[in-house]
mmCIF file of C-alpha atoms in Angstrom:
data_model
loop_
_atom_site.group_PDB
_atom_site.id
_atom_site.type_symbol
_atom_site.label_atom_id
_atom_site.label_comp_id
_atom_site.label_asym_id
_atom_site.label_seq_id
_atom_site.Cartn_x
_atom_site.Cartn_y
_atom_site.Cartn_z
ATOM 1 C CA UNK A 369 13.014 -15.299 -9.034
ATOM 2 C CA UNK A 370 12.845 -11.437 -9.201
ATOM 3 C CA UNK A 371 10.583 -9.880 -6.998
ATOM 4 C CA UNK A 372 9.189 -9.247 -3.237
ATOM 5 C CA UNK A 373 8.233 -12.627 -0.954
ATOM 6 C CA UNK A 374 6.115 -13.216 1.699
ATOM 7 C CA UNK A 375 5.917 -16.323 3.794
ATOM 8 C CA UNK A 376 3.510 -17.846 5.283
ATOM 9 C CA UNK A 377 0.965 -16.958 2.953
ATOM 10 C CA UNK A 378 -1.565 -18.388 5.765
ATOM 11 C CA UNK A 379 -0.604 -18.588 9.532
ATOM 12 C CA UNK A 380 -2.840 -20.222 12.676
ATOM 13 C CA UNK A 381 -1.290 -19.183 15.990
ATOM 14 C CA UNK A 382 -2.932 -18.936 19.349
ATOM 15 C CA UNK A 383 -2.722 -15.882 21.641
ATOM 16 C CA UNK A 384 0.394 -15.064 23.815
ATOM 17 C CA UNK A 385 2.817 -17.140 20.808
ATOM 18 C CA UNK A 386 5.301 -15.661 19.188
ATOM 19 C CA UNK A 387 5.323 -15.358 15.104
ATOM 20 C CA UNK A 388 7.399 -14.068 12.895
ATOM 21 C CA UNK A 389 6.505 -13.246 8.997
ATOM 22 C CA UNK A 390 9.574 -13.082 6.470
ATOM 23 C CA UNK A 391 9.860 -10.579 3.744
ATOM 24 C CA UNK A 392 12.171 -10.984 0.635
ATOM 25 C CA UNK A 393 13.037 -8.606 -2.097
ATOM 26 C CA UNK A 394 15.517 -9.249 -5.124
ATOM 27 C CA UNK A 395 15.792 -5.305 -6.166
ATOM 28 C CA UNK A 396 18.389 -4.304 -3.207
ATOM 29 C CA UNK A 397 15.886 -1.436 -2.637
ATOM 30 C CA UNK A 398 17.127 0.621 0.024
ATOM 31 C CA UNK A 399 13.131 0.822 1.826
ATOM 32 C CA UNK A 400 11.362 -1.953 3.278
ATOM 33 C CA UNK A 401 7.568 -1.720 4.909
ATOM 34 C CA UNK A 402 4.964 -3.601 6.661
ATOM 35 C CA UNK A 403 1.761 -2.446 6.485
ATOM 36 C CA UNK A 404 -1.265 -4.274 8.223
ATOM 37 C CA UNK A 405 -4.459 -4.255 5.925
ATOM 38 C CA UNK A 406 -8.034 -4.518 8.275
ATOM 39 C CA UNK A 407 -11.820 -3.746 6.803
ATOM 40 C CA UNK A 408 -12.648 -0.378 8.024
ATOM 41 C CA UNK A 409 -8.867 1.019 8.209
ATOM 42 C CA UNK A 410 -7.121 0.721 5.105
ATOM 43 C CA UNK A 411 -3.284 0.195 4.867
ATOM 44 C CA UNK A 412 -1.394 0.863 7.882
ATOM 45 C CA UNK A 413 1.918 0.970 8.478
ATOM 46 C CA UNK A 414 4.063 -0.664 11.280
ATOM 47 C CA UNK A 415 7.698 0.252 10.592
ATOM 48 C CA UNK A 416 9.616 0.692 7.937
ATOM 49 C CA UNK A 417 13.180 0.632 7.136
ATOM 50 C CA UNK A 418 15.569 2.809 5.270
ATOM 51 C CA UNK A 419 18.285 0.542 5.043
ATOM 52 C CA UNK A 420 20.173 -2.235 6.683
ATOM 53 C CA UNK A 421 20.232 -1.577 10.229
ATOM 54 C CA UNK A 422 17.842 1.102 10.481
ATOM 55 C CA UNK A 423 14.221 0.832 11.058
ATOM 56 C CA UNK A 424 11.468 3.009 12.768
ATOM 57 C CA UNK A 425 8.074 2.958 13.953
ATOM 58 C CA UNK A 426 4.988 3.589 11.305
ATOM 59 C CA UNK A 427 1.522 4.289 12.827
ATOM 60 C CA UNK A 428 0.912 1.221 14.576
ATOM 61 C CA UNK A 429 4.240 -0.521 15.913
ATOM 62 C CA UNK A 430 2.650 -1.201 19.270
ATOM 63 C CA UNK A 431 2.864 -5.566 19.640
ATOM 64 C CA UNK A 432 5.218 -5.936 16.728
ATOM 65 C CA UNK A 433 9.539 -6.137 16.396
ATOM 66 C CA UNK A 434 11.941 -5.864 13.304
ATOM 67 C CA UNK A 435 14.880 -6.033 12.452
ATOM 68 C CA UNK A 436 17.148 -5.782 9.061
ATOM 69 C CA UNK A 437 20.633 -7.903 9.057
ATOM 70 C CA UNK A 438 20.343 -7.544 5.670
ATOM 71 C CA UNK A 439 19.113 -5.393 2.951
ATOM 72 C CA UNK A 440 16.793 -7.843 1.495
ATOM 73 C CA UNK A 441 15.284 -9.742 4.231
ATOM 74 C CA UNK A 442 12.973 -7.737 6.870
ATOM 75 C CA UNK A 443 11.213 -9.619 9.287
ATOM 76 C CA UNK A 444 7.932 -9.168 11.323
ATOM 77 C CA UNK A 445 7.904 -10.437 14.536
ATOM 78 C CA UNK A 446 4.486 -10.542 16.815
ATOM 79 C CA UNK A 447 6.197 -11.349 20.185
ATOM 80 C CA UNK A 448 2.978 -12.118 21.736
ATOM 81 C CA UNK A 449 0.014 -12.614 19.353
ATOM 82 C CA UNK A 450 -3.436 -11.235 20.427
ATOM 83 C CA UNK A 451 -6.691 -11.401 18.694
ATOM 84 C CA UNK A 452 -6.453 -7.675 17.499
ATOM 85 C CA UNK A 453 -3.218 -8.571 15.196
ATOM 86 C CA UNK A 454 -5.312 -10.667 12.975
ATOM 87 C CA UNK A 455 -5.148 -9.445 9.682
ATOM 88 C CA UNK A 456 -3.531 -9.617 6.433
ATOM 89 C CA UNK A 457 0.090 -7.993 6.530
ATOM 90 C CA UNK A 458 1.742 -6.829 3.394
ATOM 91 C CA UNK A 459 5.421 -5.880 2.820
ATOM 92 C CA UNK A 460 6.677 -3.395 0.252
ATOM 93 C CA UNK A 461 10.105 -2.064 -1.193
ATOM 94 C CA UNK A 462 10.838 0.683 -2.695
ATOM 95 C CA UNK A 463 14.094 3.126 -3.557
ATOM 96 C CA UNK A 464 13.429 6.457 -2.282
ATOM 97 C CA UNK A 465 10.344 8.389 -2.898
ATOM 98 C CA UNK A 466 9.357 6.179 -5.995
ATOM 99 C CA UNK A 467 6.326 3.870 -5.885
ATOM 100 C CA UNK A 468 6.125 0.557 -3.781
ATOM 101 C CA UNK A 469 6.307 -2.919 -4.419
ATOM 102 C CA UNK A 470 4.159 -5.185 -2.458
ATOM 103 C CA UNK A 471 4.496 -8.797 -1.737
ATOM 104 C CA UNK A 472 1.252 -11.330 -1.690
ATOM 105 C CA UNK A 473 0.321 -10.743 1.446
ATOM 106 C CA UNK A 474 0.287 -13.178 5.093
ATOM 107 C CA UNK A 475 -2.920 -13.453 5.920
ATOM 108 C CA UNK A 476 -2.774 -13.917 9.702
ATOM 109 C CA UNK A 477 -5.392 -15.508 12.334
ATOM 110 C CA UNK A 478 -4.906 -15.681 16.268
ATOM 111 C CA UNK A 479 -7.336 -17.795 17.915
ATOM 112 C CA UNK B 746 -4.649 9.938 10.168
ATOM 113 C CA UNK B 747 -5.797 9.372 6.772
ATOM 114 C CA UNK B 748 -3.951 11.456 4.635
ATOM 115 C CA UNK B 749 -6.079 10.596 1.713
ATOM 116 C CA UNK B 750 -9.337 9.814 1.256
ATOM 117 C CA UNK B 751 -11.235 8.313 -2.050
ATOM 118 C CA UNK B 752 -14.714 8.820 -3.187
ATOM 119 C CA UNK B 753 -16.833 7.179 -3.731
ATOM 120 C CA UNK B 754 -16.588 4.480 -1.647
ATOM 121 C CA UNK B 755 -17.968 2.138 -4.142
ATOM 122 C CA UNK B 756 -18.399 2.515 -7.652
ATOM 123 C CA UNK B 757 -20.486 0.019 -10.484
ATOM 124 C CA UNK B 758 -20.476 1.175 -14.403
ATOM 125 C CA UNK B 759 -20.535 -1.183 -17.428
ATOM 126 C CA UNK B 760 -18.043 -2.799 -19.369
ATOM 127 C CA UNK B 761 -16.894 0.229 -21.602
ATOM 128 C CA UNK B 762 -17.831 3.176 -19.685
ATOM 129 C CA UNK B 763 -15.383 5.144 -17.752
ATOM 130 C CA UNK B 764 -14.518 5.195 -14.061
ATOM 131 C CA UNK B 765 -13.614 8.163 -12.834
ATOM 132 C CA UNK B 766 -12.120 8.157 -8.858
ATOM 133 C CA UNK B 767 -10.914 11.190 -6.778
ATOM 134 C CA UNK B 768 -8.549 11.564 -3.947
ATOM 135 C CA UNK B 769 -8.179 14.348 -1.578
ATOM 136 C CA UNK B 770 -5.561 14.945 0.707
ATOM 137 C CA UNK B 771 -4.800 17.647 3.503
ATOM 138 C CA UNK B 772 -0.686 18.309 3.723
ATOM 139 C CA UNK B 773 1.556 19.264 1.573
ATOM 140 C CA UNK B 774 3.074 16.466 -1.017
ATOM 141 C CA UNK B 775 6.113 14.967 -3.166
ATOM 142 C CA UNK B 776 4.020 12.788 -4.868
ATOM 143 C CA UNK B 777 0.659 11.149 -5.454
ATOM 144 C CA UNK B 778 0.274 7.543 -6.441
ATOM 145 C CA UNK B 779 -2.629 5.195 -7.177
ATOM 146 C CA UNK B 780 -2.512 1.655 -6.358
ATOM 147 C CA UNK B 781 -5.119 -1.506 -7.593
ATOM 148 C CA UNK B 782 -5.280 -4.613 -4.971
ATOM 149 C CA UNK B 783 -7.541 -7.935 -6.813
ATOM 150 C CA UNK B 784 -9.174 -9.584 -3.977
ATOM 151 C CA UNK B 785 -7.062 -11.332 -1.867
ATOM 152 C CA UNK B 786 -3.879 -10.407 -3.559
ATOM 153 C CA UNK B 787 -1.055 -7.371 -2.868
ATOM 154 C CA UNK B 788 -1.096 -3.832 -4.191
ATOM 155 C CA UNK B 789 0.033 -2.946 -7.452
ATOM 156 C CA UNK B 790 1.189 0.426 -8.621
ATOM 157 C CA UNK B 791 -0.525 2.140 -11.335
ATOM 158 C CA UNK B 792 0.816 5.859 -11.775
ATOM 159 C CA UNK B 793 2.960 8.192 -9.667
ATOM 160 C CA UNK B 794 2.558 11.731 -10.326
ATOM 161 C CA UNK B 795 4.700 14.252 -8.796
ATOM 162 C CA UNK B 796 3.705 17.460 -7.133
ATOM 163 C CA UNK B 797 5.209 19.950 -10.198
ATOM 164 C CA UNK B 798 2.867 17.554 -12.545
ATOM 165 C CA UNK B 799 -0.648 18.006 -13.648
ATOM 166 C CA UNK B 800 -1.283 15.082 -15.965
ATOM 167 C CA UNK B 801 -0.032 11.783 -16.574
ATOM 168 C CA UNK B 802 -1.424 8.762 -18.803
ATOM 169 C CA UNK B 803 -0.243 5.119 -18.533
ATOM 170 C CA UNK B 804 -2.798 3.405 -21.276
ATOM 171 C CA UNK B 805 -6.245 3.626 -20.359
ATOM 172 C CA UNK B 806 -5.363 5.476 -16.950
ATOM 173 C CA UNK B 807 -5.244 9.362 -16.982
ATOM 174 C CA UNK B 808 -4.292 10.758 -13.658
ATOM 175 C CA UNK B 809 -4.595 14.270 -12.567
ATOM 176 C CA UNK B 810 -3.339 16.525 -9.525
ATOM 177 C CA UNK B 811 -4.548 19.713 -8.263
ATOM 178 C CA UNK B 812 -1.916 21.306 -5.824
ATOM 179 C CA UNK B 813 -4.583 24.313 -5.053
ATOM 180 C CA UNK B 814 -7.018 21.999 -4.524
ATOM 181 C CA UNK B 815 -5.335 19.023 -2.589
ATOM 182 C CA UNK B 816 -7.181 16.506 -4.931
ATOM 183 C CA UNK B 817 -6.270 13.809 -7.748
ATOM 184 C CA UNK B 818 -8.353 11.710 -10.063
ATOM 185 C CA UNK B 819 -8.056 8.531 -11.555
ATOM 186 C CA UNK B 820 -9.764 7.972 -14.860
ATOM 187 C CA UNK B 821 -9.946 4.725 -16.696
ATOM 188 C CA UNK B 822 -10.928 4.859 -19.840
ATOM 189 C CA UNK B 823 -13.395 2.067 -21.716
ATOM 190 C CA UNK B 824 -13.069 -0.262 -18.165
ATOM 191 C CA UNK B 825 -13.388 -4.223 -18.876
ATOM 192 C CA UNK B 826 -14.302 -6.741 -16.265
ATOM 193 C CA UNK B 827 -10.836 -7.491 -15.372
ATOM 194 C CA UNK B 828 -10.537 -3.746 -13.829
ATOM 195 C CA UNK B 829 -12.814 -4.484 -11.241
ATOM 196 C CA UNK B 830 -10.674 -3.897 -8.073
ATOM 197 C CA UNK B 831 -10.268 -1.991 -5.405
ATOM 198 C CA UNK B 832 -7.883 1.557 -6.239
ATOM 199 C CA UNK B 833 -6.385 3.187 -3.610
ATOM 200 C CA UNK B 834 -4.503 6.610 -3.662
ATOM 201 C CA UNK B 835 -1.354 7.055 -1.514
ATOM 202 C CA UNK B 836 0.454 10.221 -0.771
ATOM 203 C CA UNK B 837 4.247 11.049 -0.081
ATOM 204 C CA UNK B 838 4.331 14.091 2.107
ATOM 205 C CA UNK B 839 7.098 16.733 2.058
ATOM 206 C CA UNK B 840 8.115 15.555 5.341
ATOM 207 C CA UNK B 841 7.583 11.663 5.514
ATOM 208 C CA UNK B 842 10.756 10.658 3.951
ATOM 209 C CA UNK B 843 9.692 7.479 1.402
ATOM 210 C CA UNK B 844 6.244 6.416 3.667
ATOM 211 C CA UNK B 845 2.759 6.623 1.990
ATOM 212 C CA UNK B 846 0.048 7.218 3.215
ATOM 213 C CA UNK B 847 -3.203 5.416 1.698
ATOM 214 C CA UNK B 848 -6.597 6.314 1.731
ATOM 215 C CA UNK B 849 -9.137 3.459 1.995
ATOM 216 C CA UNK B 850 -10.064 3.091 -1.215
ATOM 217 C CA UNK B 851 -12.710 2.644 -3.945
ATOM 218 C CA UNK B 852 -14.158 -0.497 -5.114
ATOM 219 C CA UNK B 853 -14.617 -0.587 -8.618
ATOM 220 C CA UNK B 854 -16.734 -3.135 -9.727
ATOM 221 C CA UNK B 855 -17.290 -3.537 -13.557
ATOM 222 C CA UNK B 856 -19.860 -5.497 -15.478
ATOM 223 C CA UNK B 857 -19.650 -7.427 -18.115
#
């Protein structure tokens, strides 16, 4: 199927585990982004990625690792969960400076 | 930062009236773009207006930009229950590459 994935949709973890959230997109866009979506602060991004192999921090990378083998696959990893990561965490595509496609969403909880 | 930033906050009209949202923002852009989340579901993108642009309608949504003024507007036009959402703007700066930067939104709610 066309489009952007996200999975989990719903993750459980306890503090101090490591989780990782996948992101999928069938375009080939050349962007990738996680944002982090909390009551109070909007959409924030993490990092982002230009293409394959290149990523860099977004406005709140601090806790969180990624990493793009590939061009459609860019993973979120939480090396060691604490109670302020819990959220809901959105990834987009895009080609260059055009709008943004956003997958469902992984709604995350650390207990 | 907050590059943008919606008002209002919240906003309640009646099925068939218009909605009208506005977005400021404090750099220099590319682009503007508005954005609709349902609850509990991902962003989807509405319009994308760029900076040389004053107007742009996409059915029932008329978008507008004022460089001088670092400020858009969203209008919907005769809203139905199924626009109640929340709309965000999002702005590409000069300098940011392909990263936006949202504001936090209105709420639209509409009644039937």
């Amino acid at each position: 199927d066309a489009g952007i994935t996200q999975s989990p949709r719903y993750k459980i973890t306890e503090t101090g585990r490591q989780v990782t959230l996948m992101c999928h997109q069938t375009w080939s866009h050349s962007y990738m982004f996680w944002y982090r979506q909390d009551l109070g602060h909007g959409l924030r991004l993490i990092y982002y990625s230009a293409a394959a192999d290149i990523t860099d921090k977004g406005e709140v990378p601090d806790g969180y690792v990624v990493s793009r083998s590939k061009t459609e696959n860019f993973p979120l990893t939480l090396e060691s969960a604490t109670r302020s990561q819990t959220s809901v965490y959105f990834c987009a595509s895009s080609e260059i400076r055009a709008e943004q496609y956003f997958g469902p969403g992984t709604r995350l909880t650390v207990t | 930062s907050q590059q943008g930033e919606e008002d209002p906050q919240a906003l309640s009209i009646q099925e068939g009236e218009n909605a009208t949202m506005n977005c400021s923002y404090k750099t220099s852009i590319n682009n503007l773009q508005w954005y609709r989340q349902n609850s509990g579901r991902g962003l989807v993108h509405l319009i994308l207006i760029r900076s040389n642009e004053r107007e742009k309608h996409s059915g029932r949504l008329r978008v507008t930009l004022d460089t001088s003024k670092k400020s858009s507007s969203l209008l919907i036009t005769a809203s139905r229950a199924a626009d109640t959402a929340s709309y965000f703007c999002a702005t590409l700066r000069e300098t940011s590459g392909s990263r936006l930067t949202f504001g936090e939104g209105t709420q639209l709610t509409v009644n039937p």
